[in-house]
Coordinates of C-alpha atoms in Angstrom, one line a residue:
Chain A
M289 CA 176.0 13.5 61.1
S290 CA 175.0 16.1 59.2
V291 CA 171.3 16.3 59.5
V292 CA 169.4 14.9 62.5
L293 CA 165.9 15.0 63.4
Q294 CA 164.5 13.4 66.8
G295 CA 160.9 13.6 67.4
V296 CA 160.0 16.1 64.9
R297 CA 156.1 17.1 64.6
K298 CA 154.9 19.5 62.5
A299 CA 151.0 20.3 61.8
F300 CA 149.3 22.8 59.8
N301 CA 145.7 23.6 61.1
G302 CA 145.4 20.9 63.0
S303 CA 146.3 18.3 60.5
P304 CA 149.9 16.5 61.2
I305 CA 152.2 16.9 58.2
L306 CA 155.3 15.6 59.7
A307 CA 155.9 13.2 62.6
I308 CA 159.5 11.8 62.3
E309 CA 160.7 10.1 65.1
R310 CA 164.4 10.0 63.9
L311 CA 166.3 11.0 60.7
E312 CA 170.0 10.9 60.2
V313 CA 171.8 11.9 57.1
P314 CA 175.6 11.4 57.4
K315 CA 178.0 14.2 56.3
G316 CA 178.6 14.0 52.9
A317 CA 175.4 11.9 52.1
Q318 CA 173.5 12.5 48.8
K319 CA 169.8 11.4 49.8
V320 CA 166.6 11.6 48.2
I321 CA 163.3 12.0 50.1
T322 CA 160.1 11.0 47.8
G323 CA 156.5 11.3 48.6
T324 CA 153.2 12.4 47.0
S325 CA 152.4 16.1 46.3
G326 CA 151.3 17.5 49.6
S327 CA 152.9 15.0 51.6
G328 CA 155.2 17.3 53.4
K329 CA 158.3 16.9 51.6
T330 CA 158.7 20.9 51.4
T331 CA 157.9 21.4 54.9
L332 CA 160.9 19.0 55.9
L333 CA 163.2 20.9 53.9
N334 CA 161.9 24.2 55.5
V335 CA 162.1 22.4 58.7
I336 CA 165.6 21.5 58.2
G337 CA 166.8 24.8 56.8
G338 CA 165.3 26.6 59.8
I339 CA 162.3 28.4 57.9
V340 CA 160.1 26.6 59.4
S341 CA 160.0 25.9 63.1
P342 CA 158.5 22.6 64.2
D343 CA 156.0 22.2 66.7
A344 CA 157.8 19.5 68.7
G345 CA 161.4 17.6 68.6
A346 CA 164.7 18.9 67.9
V347 CA 166.4 19.5 64.4
T348 CA 170.4 19.4 64.6
V349 CA 172.3 20.5 61.3
A350 CA 176.3 20.5 60.8
G351 CA 176.4 19.7 65.0
T352 CA 174.1 22.8 65.7
E353 CA 170.5 22.4 67.1
L354 CA 168.7 24.8 65.2
T355 CA 165.6 24.3 67.3
A356 CA 167.6 25.8 70.1
L357 CA 168.6 29.2 68.2
S358 CA 166.8 32.3 68.2
E359 CA 165.1 33.6 64.9
P360 CA 168.0 35.9 63.9
A361 CA 170.5 33.3 64.7
R362 CA 168.9 30.6 62.5
D363 CA 169.1 33.0 59.9
R364 CA 172.8 33.7 60.1
F365 CA 173.3 29.8 60.7
R366 CA 171.1 29.4 57.2
A367 CA 173.2 31.7 55.6
E368 CA 176.5 30.5 56.5
K369 CA 175.8 26.4 56.5
I370 CA 172.9 25.7 54.5
G371 CA 172.7 26.2 50.5
L372 CA 168.9 26.1 49.4
V373 CA 167.8 25.2 45.6
F374 CA 164.2 25.7 44.6
Q375 CA 161.8 24.1 42.1
T376 CA 161.1 27.6 40.7
F377 CA 164.6 29.1 41.0
N378 CA 164.1 32.0 43.0
L379 CA 166.4 34.1 41.7
L380 CA 166.1 38.1 42.1
Q381 CA 164.8 39.5 38.7
G382 CA 166.6 43.1 39.1
F383 CA 170.1 41.2 39.5
S384 CA 172.5 39.8 37.2
A385 CA 173.4 36.1 37.4
L386 CA 176.8 37.3 39.4
E387 CA 175.0 39.7 41.6
N388 CA 172.6 36.8 42.5
V389 CA 175.5 34.6 43.6
L390 CA 176.7 37.9 45.6
L391 CA 173.3 38.0 47.1
G392 CA 174.0 34.6 48.6
M393 CA 177.1 35.6 50.3
L394 CA 176.0 39.2 51.6
F395 CA 173.9 37.8 54.4
A396 CA 177.0 35.5 55.6
G397 CA 178.9 38.9 56.0
K398 CA 181.5 38.0 53.1
T399 CA 181.2 38.8 49.4
D400 CA 183.8 37.6 47.3
R401 CA 183.6 38.5 43.7
A402 CA 186.3 35.9 42.6
R403 CA 184.8 33.2 44.3
A404 CA 181.1 33.9 42.8
Q405 CA 182.7 34.3 39.3
G406 CA 184.6 31.1 39.8
L407 CA 181.2 29.2 41.1
L408 CA 179.6 30.5 38.0
E409 CA 182.4 29.3 35.6
R410 CA 182.0 25.9 37.6
V411 CA 178.3 25.5 36.4
G412 CA 179.1 26.5 33.2
L413 CA 178.0 30.3 32.9
Q414 CA 181.3 32.2 32.5
D415 CA 179.3 33.8 29.5
R416 CA 176.1 34.6 31.4
M417 CA 177.7 36.1 34.4
G418 CA 175.9 39.5 33.5
H419 CA 172.7 38.3 32.3
H420 CA 169.8 38.6 34.3
P421 CA 167.4 35.9 34.9
S422 CA 164.8 36.8 32.5
Q423 CA 167.7 36.5 30.0
L424 CA 168.4 32.8 31.1
S425 CA 166.8 29.7 30.0
G426 CA 165.4 27.6 33.0
G427 CA 168.2 25.6 33.0
Q428 CA 170.8 28.4 33.3
Q429 CA 168.6 29.8 36.0
Q430 CA 168.9 26.6 37.9
R431 CA 172.4 26.7 37.6
V432 CA 172.8 30.1 38.8
A433 CA 170.5 29.0 41.9
I434 CA 173.4 25.9 42.6
A435 CA 176.1 28.5 42.3
R436 CA 174.1 30.6 44.8
A437 CA 173.4 27.7 46.9
L438 CA 177.4 27.0 47.1
A439 CA 178.5 30.7 47.6
N440 CA 179.1 30.5 51.5
R441 CA 180.7 26.9 51.3
P442 CA 177.7 25.0 53.0
E443 CA 177.7 22.0 54.9
V444 CA 174.5 21.1 53.7
I445 CA 172.4 21.6 50.2
L446 CA 168.7 21.5 50.9
A447 CA 167.2 20.9 47.0
D448 CA 163.4 21.3 46.6
E449 CA 162.1 19.6 43.3
P450 CA 165.0 21.1 41.6
T451 CA 164.0 19.5 38.4
G452 CA 160.2 20.3 38.8
N453 CA 160.4 23.1 36.0
L454 CA 162.7 21.6 33.5
D455 CA 162.5 19.4 30.5
P456 CA 163.8 15.9 31.6
K457 CA 167.0 16.2 29.7
T458 CA 168.3 19.4 31.4
G459 CA 166.5 18.0 34.7
A460 CA 169.0 15.4 34.2
T461 CA 172.0 17.5 33.7
I462 CA 170.8 19.8 36.5
V463 CA 170.9 16.5 38.9
D464 CA 174.1 15.6 37.5
L465 CA 175.6 18.8 38.3
L466 CA 174.1 19.1 41.8
K467 CA 175.4 15.7 42.9
E468 CA 179.2 16.3 41.3
I469 CA 179.5 19.5 42.8
C470 CA 178.7 18.3 46.1
R471 CA 180.6 15.4 45.8
E472 CA 183.5 18.1 45.3
S473 CA 182.9 20.5 47.9
G474 CA 181.7 17.4 50.5
A475 CA 178.5 19.0 51.0
T476 CA 175.4 16.7 52.1
L477 CA 172.8 17.0 49.5
L478 CA 169.3 16.3 50.5
L479 CA 166.9 16.5 47.8
V480 CA 163.2 16.1 47.5
T481 CA 161.5 14.9 44.4
H482 CA 158.6 12.9 42.9
Q483 CA 160.2 12.5 39.7
P484 CA 161.0 8.8 39.2
N485 CA 164.1 9.5 36.8
V486 CA 165.6 11.9 39.4
M487 CA 165.1 9.0 42.2
Q488 CA 166.7 6.5 40.1
S489 CA 170.0 8.5 39.9
F490 CA 170.2 8.1 43.7
T491 CA 170.8 5.2 45.7
D492 CA 169.8 6.6 49.1
V493 CA 166.0 6.9 48.4
T494 CA 163.3 7.4 51.4
D495 CA 159.5 7.7 51.4
L496 CA 158.5 10.4 53.5
K497 CA 155.7 8.4 54.2
D498 CA 158.2 5.7 56.0
L499 CA 159.5 8.4 57.8
N500 CA 156.4 9.7 59.3
R501 CA 155.0 7.3 62.0
Chain B
M156 CA 177.4 44.4 47.2
S157 CA 175.8 45.9 50.1
L158 CA 172.3 46.7 51.4
W159 CA 172.6 49.9 49.3
T160 CA 172.8 48.2 46.0
I161 CA 169.5 46.2 46.9
V162 CA 168.0 49.5 47.9
L163 CA 168.9 51.2 44.8
R164 CA 168.1 47.9 42.7
N165 CA 164.7 47.8 44.1
L166 CA 164.2 51.5 43.5
A167 CA 165.4 51.1 39.6
Q168 CA 163.0 48.4 39.2
R169 CA 160.2 51.0 39.9
K170 CA 161.6 53.7 37.9
L171 CA 158.2 55.5 37.3
S172 CA 156.8 55.6 40.5
S173 CA 160.4 56.2 42.3
A174 CA 161.0 59.2 39.8
L175 CA 157.2 60.8 40.3
T176 CA 157.4 60.1 44.0
A177 CA 160.8 61.7 44.3
A178 CA 159.7 64.5 41.9
S179 CA 156.8 65.6 44.3
V180 CA 159.0 65.6 47.2
S181 CA 161.8 67.6 45.2
L182 CA 158.7 70.2 44.2
G183 CA 157.9 70.9 47.9
V184 CA 161.6 71.4 48.6
A185 CA 162.7 73.3 45.8
V186 CA 159.6 76.0 46.7
V187 CA 160.8 75.8 50.7
V188 CA 164.5 76.3 49.4
T189 CA 163.4 79.3 47.0
V190 CA 161.1 80.9 49.5
L191 CA 163.6 80.9 52.0
A192 CA 166.9 82.1 49.8
L193 CA 164.8 84.6 48.4
K194 CA 163.5 86.0 51.8
A195 CA 167.0 85.6 53.5
Q196 CA 168.9 87.1 50.4
S197 CA 166.5 89.4 49.4
L198 CA 166.4 91.0 52.8
E199 CA 170.1 91.1 52.8
G200 CA 170.2 92.6 49.8
F201 CA 167.5 95.2 50.3
A202 CA 169.4 96.1 53.5
R203 CA 172.8 96.1 51.9
C204 CA 171.3 99.1 50.1
A205 CA 169.8 101.0 52.7
R206 CA 173.2 102.2 54.2
Y207 CA 172.1 105.7 54.6
H208 CA 171.4 106.7 58.2
L209 CA 168.4 108.5 57.2
V210 CA 166.3 109.7 54.5
V211 CA 164.7 112.8 54.9
G212 CA 161.7 113.9 52.4
P213 CA 158.0 115.4 52.2
K214 CA 155.8 114.3 55.0
G215 CA 153.8 110.8 53.7
S216 CA 154.7 107.2 53.4
A217 CA 157.8 106.1 54.7
L218 CA 157.7 103.0 52.4
Q219 CA 157.2 105.1 49.5
L220 CA 159.9 107.8 50.4
V221 CA 162.8 104.7 50.8
L222 CA 161.4 103.0 47.7
G223 CA 161.6 106.0 46.0
T224 CA 165.0 107.4 47.0
V225 CA 167.3 104.3 47.6
Y226 CA 165.7 102.1 45.2
H227 CA 164.5 104.2 42.8
L228 CA 161.3 102.0 42.3
D229 CA 158.4 104.0 43.3
E230 CA 157.1 107.6 42.4
L231 CA 158.2 110.7 44.6
S232 CA 155.4 113.1 43.6
A233 CA 155.8 115.3 46.6
T234 CA 158.6 117.6 47.6
M235 CA 160.1 119.3 50.4
P236 CA 161.6 122.6 50.6
W237 CA 165.1 123.4 49.6
A238 CA 165.7 125.4 52.9
R239 CA 165.2 122.2 54.7
Y240 CA 168.2 120.8 53.0
K241 CA 170.3 123.9 53.7
E242 CA 169.3 123.6 57.4
L243 CA 170.5 119.8 57.5
A244 CA 173.7 120.6 55.6
A245 CA 174.7 123.1 58.4
H246 CA 173.1 120.8 61.4
K247 CA 176.0 119.6 63.7
A248 CA 174.7 116.4 63.7
V249 CA 174.9 116.0 60.3
K250 CA 178.2 114.6 58.6
F251 CA 177.1 115.1 55.2
A252 CA 173.4 115.5 53.5
V253 CA 173.1 114.7 49.7
P254 CA 170.0 116.0 48.1
I255 CA 168.3 114.4 45.2
S256 CA 165.5 115.5 43.0
V257 CA 163.8 112.7 40.5
G258 CA 161.1 113.2 38.1
D259 CA 163.0 112.3 35.1
Q260 CA 163.7 109.4 32.9
V261 CA 165.8 107.9 30.1
G262 CA 164.6 104.8 28.1
G263 CA 162.7 103.7 31.2
F264 CA 165.8 104.3 33.6
R265 CA 165.4 106.4 36.5
V266 CA 167.5 110.0 36.2
V267 CA 168.5 111.3 39.6
A268 CA 169.6 114.6 40.4
T269 CA 172.2 114.9 42.7
T270 CA 175.3 116.5 44.0
D271 CA 178.8 115.2 43.4
A272 CA 179.0 114.4 47.3
F273 CA 176.4 111.4 46.0
F274 CA 179.3 109.3 45.0
D275 CA 181.0 109.5 48.2
L276 CA 178.3 107.4 50.0
E277 CA 179.5 104.0 50.1
I278 CA 178.0 101.3 48.7
E279 CA 179.4 99.0 51.4
A280 CA 181.8 99.6 54.2
G281 CA 184.5 101.5 53.1
R282 CA 183.6 101.4 49.1
P283 CA 182.2 104.0 47.6
P284 CA 180.9 103.5 43.5
E285 CA 183.9 103.1 41.2
I286 CA 183.3 105.1 38.0
E287 CA 185.0 104.8 34.7
G288 CA 185.5 108.2 33.4
R289 CA 184.6 110.9 36.4
R290 CA 181.7 112.4 38.4
F291 CA 180.1 115.1 37.0
K292 CA 180.9 118.3 37.9
F293 CA 178.7 119.8 40.2
N294 CA 178.1 123.8 40.3
A295 CA 176.5 124.8 43.8
E296 CA 176.4 128.5 42.9
Q297 CA 174.4 127.4 39.7
L298 CA 172.1 125.2 41.8
E299 CA 171.5 128.2 44.3
H300 CA 171.2 130.4 41.5
A301 CA 168.5 128.3 39.8
M302 CA 166.8 127.6 43.2
A303 CA 166.5 131.4 43.5
G304 CA 164.5 131.3 40.1
H305 CA 167.2 132.5 37.7
G306 CA 168.4 131.2 34.5
E307 CA 166.7 129.0 32.0
G308 CA 168.1 125.7 30.4
H309 CA 171.8 126.1 29.2
E310 CA 171.2 129.7 29.3
H311 CA 172.2 129.4 33.1
G312 CA 175.8 128.6 32.0
G313 CA 176.3 125.2 33.8
D314 CA 177.4 122.0 33.1
F315 CA 174.7 119.5 31.6
E316 CA 176.8 116.2 32.8
A317 CA 175.7 112.4 33.6
V318 CA 176.9 109.5 35.2
A319 CA 175.2 106.3 34.3
G320 CA 174.6 103.5 36.3
S321 CA 176.1 100.0 34.6
T322 CA 172.8 98.1 33.5
A323 CA 171.5 101.5 32.6
A324 CA 174.4 102.0 30.4
K325 CA 174.6 98.7 28.8
A326 CA 171.0 98.7 28.1
L327 CA 171.1 102.4 26.7
G328 CA 174.4 101.7 25.0
L329 CA 176.0 104.9 27.0
A330 CA 179.7 105.2 27.3
V331 CA 181.5 108.3 28.1
G332 CA 180.8 110.9 25.8
S333 CA 177.7 109.8 24.8
P334 CA 174.9 112.6 24.6
L335 CA 171.7 111.9 27.0
L336 CA 168.3 113.0 26.3
A337 CA 166.0 112.8 29.3
S338 CA 162.2 112.6 29.3
H339 CA 159.8 114.2 31.7
G340 CA 158.3 111.8 34.1
L341 CA 159.0 108.3 35.5
A342 CA 157.3 106.2 32.9
D343 CA 158.8 105.5 29.6
G344 CA 157.3 107.8 26.7
G345 CA 157.3 111.1 28.4
E346 CA 158.0 114.5 26.8
K347 CA 161.6 115.1 25.9
H348 CA 163.9 117.8 27.6
Q349 CA 165.3 119.9 25.3
E350 CA 168.6 120.0 26.9
T351 CA 171.3 117.4 26.1
W352 CA 173.5 115.7 29.0
T353 CA 177.1 114.3 28.5
V354 CA 177.8 110.9 29.9
V355 CA 181.2 111.7 31.8
G356 CA 181.4 108.6 33.7
V357 CA 179.7 104.9 33.8
M358 CA 179.6 103.1 37.3
K359 CA 181.1 99.9 37.7
P360 CA 178.4 97.3 38.7
T361 CA 177.7 97.9 42.1
G362 CA 174.7 95.1 42.8
T363 CA 172.6 98.2 43.8
P364 CA 170.0 100.1 42.3
H365 CA 172.5 102.7 41.5
D366 CA 173.1 100.2 38.6
R367 CA 169.6 101.0 36.9
A368 CA 169.7 104.7 37.2
V369 CA 171.3 107.5 35.4
F370 CA 172.7 110.6 37.8
I371 CA 173.0 114.0 36.8
N372 CA 174.3 117.1 38.3
L373 CA 171.6 118.7 40.4
D374 CA 172.0 122.3 39.3
S375 CA 171.6 120.9 35.4
F376 CA 168.2 119.3 36.6
Y377 CA 167.2 122.8 38.1
G378 CA 168.4 124.7 35.2
I379 CA 165.4 123.1 33.2
R380 CA 162.5 125.4 32.9
D381 CA 160.0 122.5 33.7
H382 CA 162.0 121.9 37.3
R383 CA 162.8 125.5 38.1
A384 CA 159.3 125.9 39.6
A385 CA 159.4 126.6 43.7
A386 CA 162.8 125.7 45.3
R387 CA 161.9 122.4 46.3
L388 CA 163.6 118.8 46.3
S389 CA 162.6 115.0 46.6
A390 CA 164.6 114.0 49.5
V391 CA 167.7 114.3 51.3
L392 CA 170.0 111.3 52.0
V393 CA 171.8 112.0 55.4
E394 CA 174.7 110.6 57.1
A395 CA 174.9 111.5 60.9
R396 CA 177.8 111.6 63.2
G397 CA 177.8 108.4 64.8
G398 CA 176.7 107.4 68.3
N399 CA 172.8 108.3 68.8
A400 CA 173.1 111.2 66.3
P401 CA 170.7 109.4 63.6
D402 CA 167.9 108.7 66.4
Q403 CA 168.0 112.3 67.9
L404 CA 168.0 113.8 64.6
R405 CA 165.3 111.7 63.3
A406 CA 163.3 112.8 66.3
E407 CA 164.1 116.4 65.5
I408 CA 163.2 116.3 61.8
N409 CA 160.1 114.4 62.7
D410 CA 158.7 117.6 64.4
W411 CA 159.1 119.8 61.4
P412 CA 155.8 120.6 59.8
D413 CA 156.9 120.0 56.1
A414 CA 159.4 116.8 56.5
M415 CA 160.1 113.6 58.0
A416 CA 163.1 111.4 58.6
V417 CA 163.2 107.5 58.1
K418 CA 165.7 105.1 58.7
P419 CA 165.6 102.9 55.4
S420 CA 167.0 100.1 57.3
L421 CA 163.7 100.0 59.3
V422 CA 161.6 100.6 57.0
I423 CA 162.8 97.6 54.6
E424 CA 162.5 95.4 57.9
D425 CA 159.0 96.5 58.4
L426 CA 158.3 95.4 54.6
F427 CA 159.7 92.4 55.2
Q428 CA 157.7 91.2 58.1
L429 CA 154.8 92.2 56.0
I430 CA 155.8 89.9 53.3
G431 CA 156.8 87.6 56.0
K432 CA 153.1 86.4 55.9
V433 CA 153.0 85.7 52.6
D434 CA 156.4 83.6 52.8
I435 CA 154.7 81.6 55.9
L436 CA 151.6 80.7 53.6
L437 CA 154.0 79.7 50.7
L438 CA 156.3 77.7 53.2
A439 CA 153.0 75.9 54.5
V440 CA 151.8 74.9 51.1
A441 CA 155.3 73.8 50.2
V442 CA 155.5 71.6 53.2
L443 CA 152.3 70.2 52.4
V444 CA 153.4 69.1 49.2
I445 CA 156.5 67.8 50.6
V446 CA 154.2 65.6 53.3
V447 CA 152.1 64.6 50.2
G448 CA 155.4 63.3 48.3
A449 CA 156.1 61.1 51.3
V450 CA 152.7 59.6 51.7
S451 CA 152.7 59.0 48.1
I452 CA 155.9 57.3 48.9
L453 CA 154.2 55.4 51.4
V454 CA 151.4 54.3 49.3
S455 CA 153.8 53.5 46.3
I456 CA 156.1 51.0 48.4
Y457 CA 153.4 49.8 50.2
N458 CA 151.5 48.6 47.3
S459 CA 154.6 47.2 45.9
M460 CA 154.9 44.8 49.0
A461 CA 152.5 42.2 47.2
E462 CA 154.5 41.8 44.2
R463 CA 157.7 41.9 46.0
R464 CA 156.6 39.5 48.5
R465 CA 158.6 36.4 46.9
A466 CA 161.7 38.4 46.5
I467 CA 161.7 39.4 50.2
A468 CA 161.2 35.6 50.6
I469 CA 164.1 34.8 48.9
L470 CA 166.2 37.4 50.6
R471 CA 165.0 35.7 54.1
A472 CA 166.0 32.6 52.7
L473 CA 169.3 33.5 51.7
G474 CA 169.8 34.8 55.3
A475 CA 168.5 38.1 55.9
R476 CA 167.1 39.0 59.0
R477 CA 163.6 40.5 59.4
T478 CA 165.3 43.7 60.5
T479 CA 167.7 43.7 57.4
I480 CA 164.3 43.5 55.4
L481 CA 162.8 46.4 57.7
S482 CA 166.1 48.4 56.8
I483 CA 166.1 47.6 53.1
V484 CA 162.1 49.3 52.7
I485 CA 162.8 51.9 55.0
L486 CA 166.2 52.8 53.4
E487 CA 164.3 52.9 49.9
A488 CA 161.7 55.3 51.2
A489 CA 164.6 57.4 52.7
A490 CA 166.7 57.4 49.7
L491 CA 163.6 58.6 47.5
C492 CA 163.2 61.3 49.9
F493 CA 166.9 62.2 49.9
F494 CA 167.1 61.9 46.0
G495 CA 163.9 64.2 45.9
G496 CA 165.1 66.6 48.5
A497 CA 168.6 66.7 47.0
A498 CA 167.3 67.4 43.4
G499 CA 164.8 70.0 45.2
L500 CA 167.9 71.7 46.4
F501 CA 169.3 71.9 42.9
L502 CA 165.9 73.2 41.8
G503 CA 165.2 75.6 44.5
H504 CA 168.8 77.2 43.4
L505 CA 167.5 77.2 39.9
L506 CA 164.4 78.9 40.7
T507 CA 166.4 81.4 43.0
A508 CA 168.8 82.2 39.9
V509 CA 165.4 83.1 37.7
A510 CA 164.0 85.1 40.7
S511 CA 167.5 86.5 41.2
R512 CA 167.3 88.0 37.8
V513 CA 163.9 89.2 37.9
L514 CA 164.9 91.2 41.0
S515 CA 168.0 92.4 39.9
E516 CA 166.3 94.0 36.7
G517 CA 163.3 95.0 38.7
A518 CA 165.1 96.4 41.7
G519 CA 168.5 96.5 40.9
V520 CA 169.0 94.2 43.8
S521 CA 171.3 91.6 43.3
I522 CA 171.2 88.3 45.2
S523 CA 173.1 85.0 45.1
A524 CA 171.7 81.9 43.6
V525 CA 174.7 79.6 44.5
S526 CA 174.9 80.8 48.0
F527 CA 174.4 78.0 50.5
D528 CA 172.2 78.4 53.4
P529 CA 172.8 75.8 56.1
R530 CA 169.5 75.5 56.7
E531 CA 169.2 73.7 53.6
L532 CA 171.3 70.7 55.0
G533 CA 168.6 70.6 58.0
I534 CA 165.7 70.5 55.3
L535 CA 167.5 67.6 53.6
A536 CA 167.6 65.9 57.2
A537 CA 163.9 66.7 58.0
V538 CA 163.0 65.2 54.4
V539 CA 164.9 62.4 54.7
L540 CA 163.2 61.7 58.2
L541 CA 160.1 62.1 56.9
G542 CA 161.2 59.3 54.3
V543 CA 161.9 57.0 57.2
L544 CA 158.8 57.4 58.7
A545 CA 156.9 56.9 55.6
G546 CA 159.1 53.8 55.0
V547 CA 158.0 52.1 58.3
V548 CA 154.2 51.2 57.4
P549 CA 155.4 49.3 54.5
A550 CA 158.7 48.3 56.3
L551 CA 156.5 46.5 59.0
R552 CA 154.6 44.8 56.3
A553 CA 157.8 43.6 54.8
Y554 CA 159.0 42.4 58.3
R555 CA 155.8 40.1 58.9
T556 CA 156.5 38.0 55.5
D557 CA 156.4 34.6 56.2
I558 CA 159.4 32.9 54.0
A559 CA 157.7 29.4 53.4
D560 CA 154.3 31.5 52.1
G561 CA 156.4 34.0 50.3
L562 CA 158.4 30.8 48.4
S563 CA 155.5 28.6 47.7
P564 CA 154.7 28.7 43.9
S565 CA 151.4 30.2 44.3
S566 CA 152.8 33.5 45.9

């Protein structure tokens, strides 16, 4: 299994957000978690990504129990094994597309310029490597973010509403690219969205409320 | 790609505040460097010129005597008896004694009347001044004749010759063979003497006050009617015969009722100790400017933290540890101080160069603007350390940034 959640509980200000008895995502799977706004989809990804610690339960990603790691070890694990794609792209503004991808490699301890360039070529940005985020369209920025997420050959890609800030046509292209690129690399894709058109392109769709017991 | 790339890029994104805060640090460092360089080098420069064992002159201000004879700066209105020079010249503890008399100028440059022995006095160890052309001819008999109150002007029959210092020669357009007309008094515009001297030599640059003076033979000075009054002279430069002789001689001379002896090096040290108090005040102001610069760096980075919250959260999400974020922010503050400090060192040397020119033109003492003081490395290190301290507060704020909060669309 690529991702396993066992008895995970998370509450904010006393309000329970997550209460997942068990969630298993097989290696190489492409799974969508859906749910209404505020239902805890982002929190779920943050828990799996080691960004937020659960109040209880165990989170295992790529065979490593994240909940047993210290914070610095979790940071290192996230850098090496998890790729993140956000709704708002979250590229660093002062850096070029290529540098944003290299930044994705920096904290895993290995910056490989050739690989970064190759990834940007793979997402169709061979002519935009030196461009800064402000010089790129939303779709292009999300492509940079995808290239960055793949920088360290992660085992899991966590995508949080990756089409939320894109028009439907660009969104569909990005989703296709994500799926295709994860298939090529063998990475597990866990995507959260509330957009029906995105859900429709996946076969494995689970509503968060069905996970929360 | 390294942490330094992130640090430098972050600074570049806040160009104006980075430049202004670094500039305030650089100003402080520049003043510190200038004050230290000027103090150390001018002391060294002044001390280098104060090579004579003793200066013997009329009783009065030791500082005035040294400034007037060694540096050609102050006026020497009082005089000492010629007989005292004779006594010194014959003294067994005296290696040689060189009489000088001042009171004239040419084009604003001091005219120093002395004997040809003056050119044997070293300007640095083993090196007397070099002259293009030759020394003036000194006629001891004519001098004795004049001191005895005989003869007048050219009528006394001696030579009226001059050797010009390099700066004076350049400014006055003097070369070997040039005629020279001196004026009475040390201020420009005094009454011209009727006598004409001939330049027979031009000193090569010495980096000492000699450069800003014109030297004439003492017998010609006393051959002028105005100077031939009462067999007196301005001062005597004395080289004693090693060991304790200078101190013993000084004590002996200071018992004389009509003359005193001073050690120029001690007088200059005293002068610089006095000036040192002003230095401390200047240094305190400069350090304050540096501290204000460091505080402005703190405030500038701290205020930028709110807008950088998302960027920090992104770095954390990409795997940067809290301590990495802490390091980045501290390095930013340290880098601003380093760049400011380095610019300050450069600016300090630039200011020293300007001051050096002023000092050289005003006092003839040359100091080097490019000479590196090892303490400057210490200043730079201290400034960088101050930057590190200034970076701690905003760095702690960055350290505490919550990734999930920072990444939320509302942040």
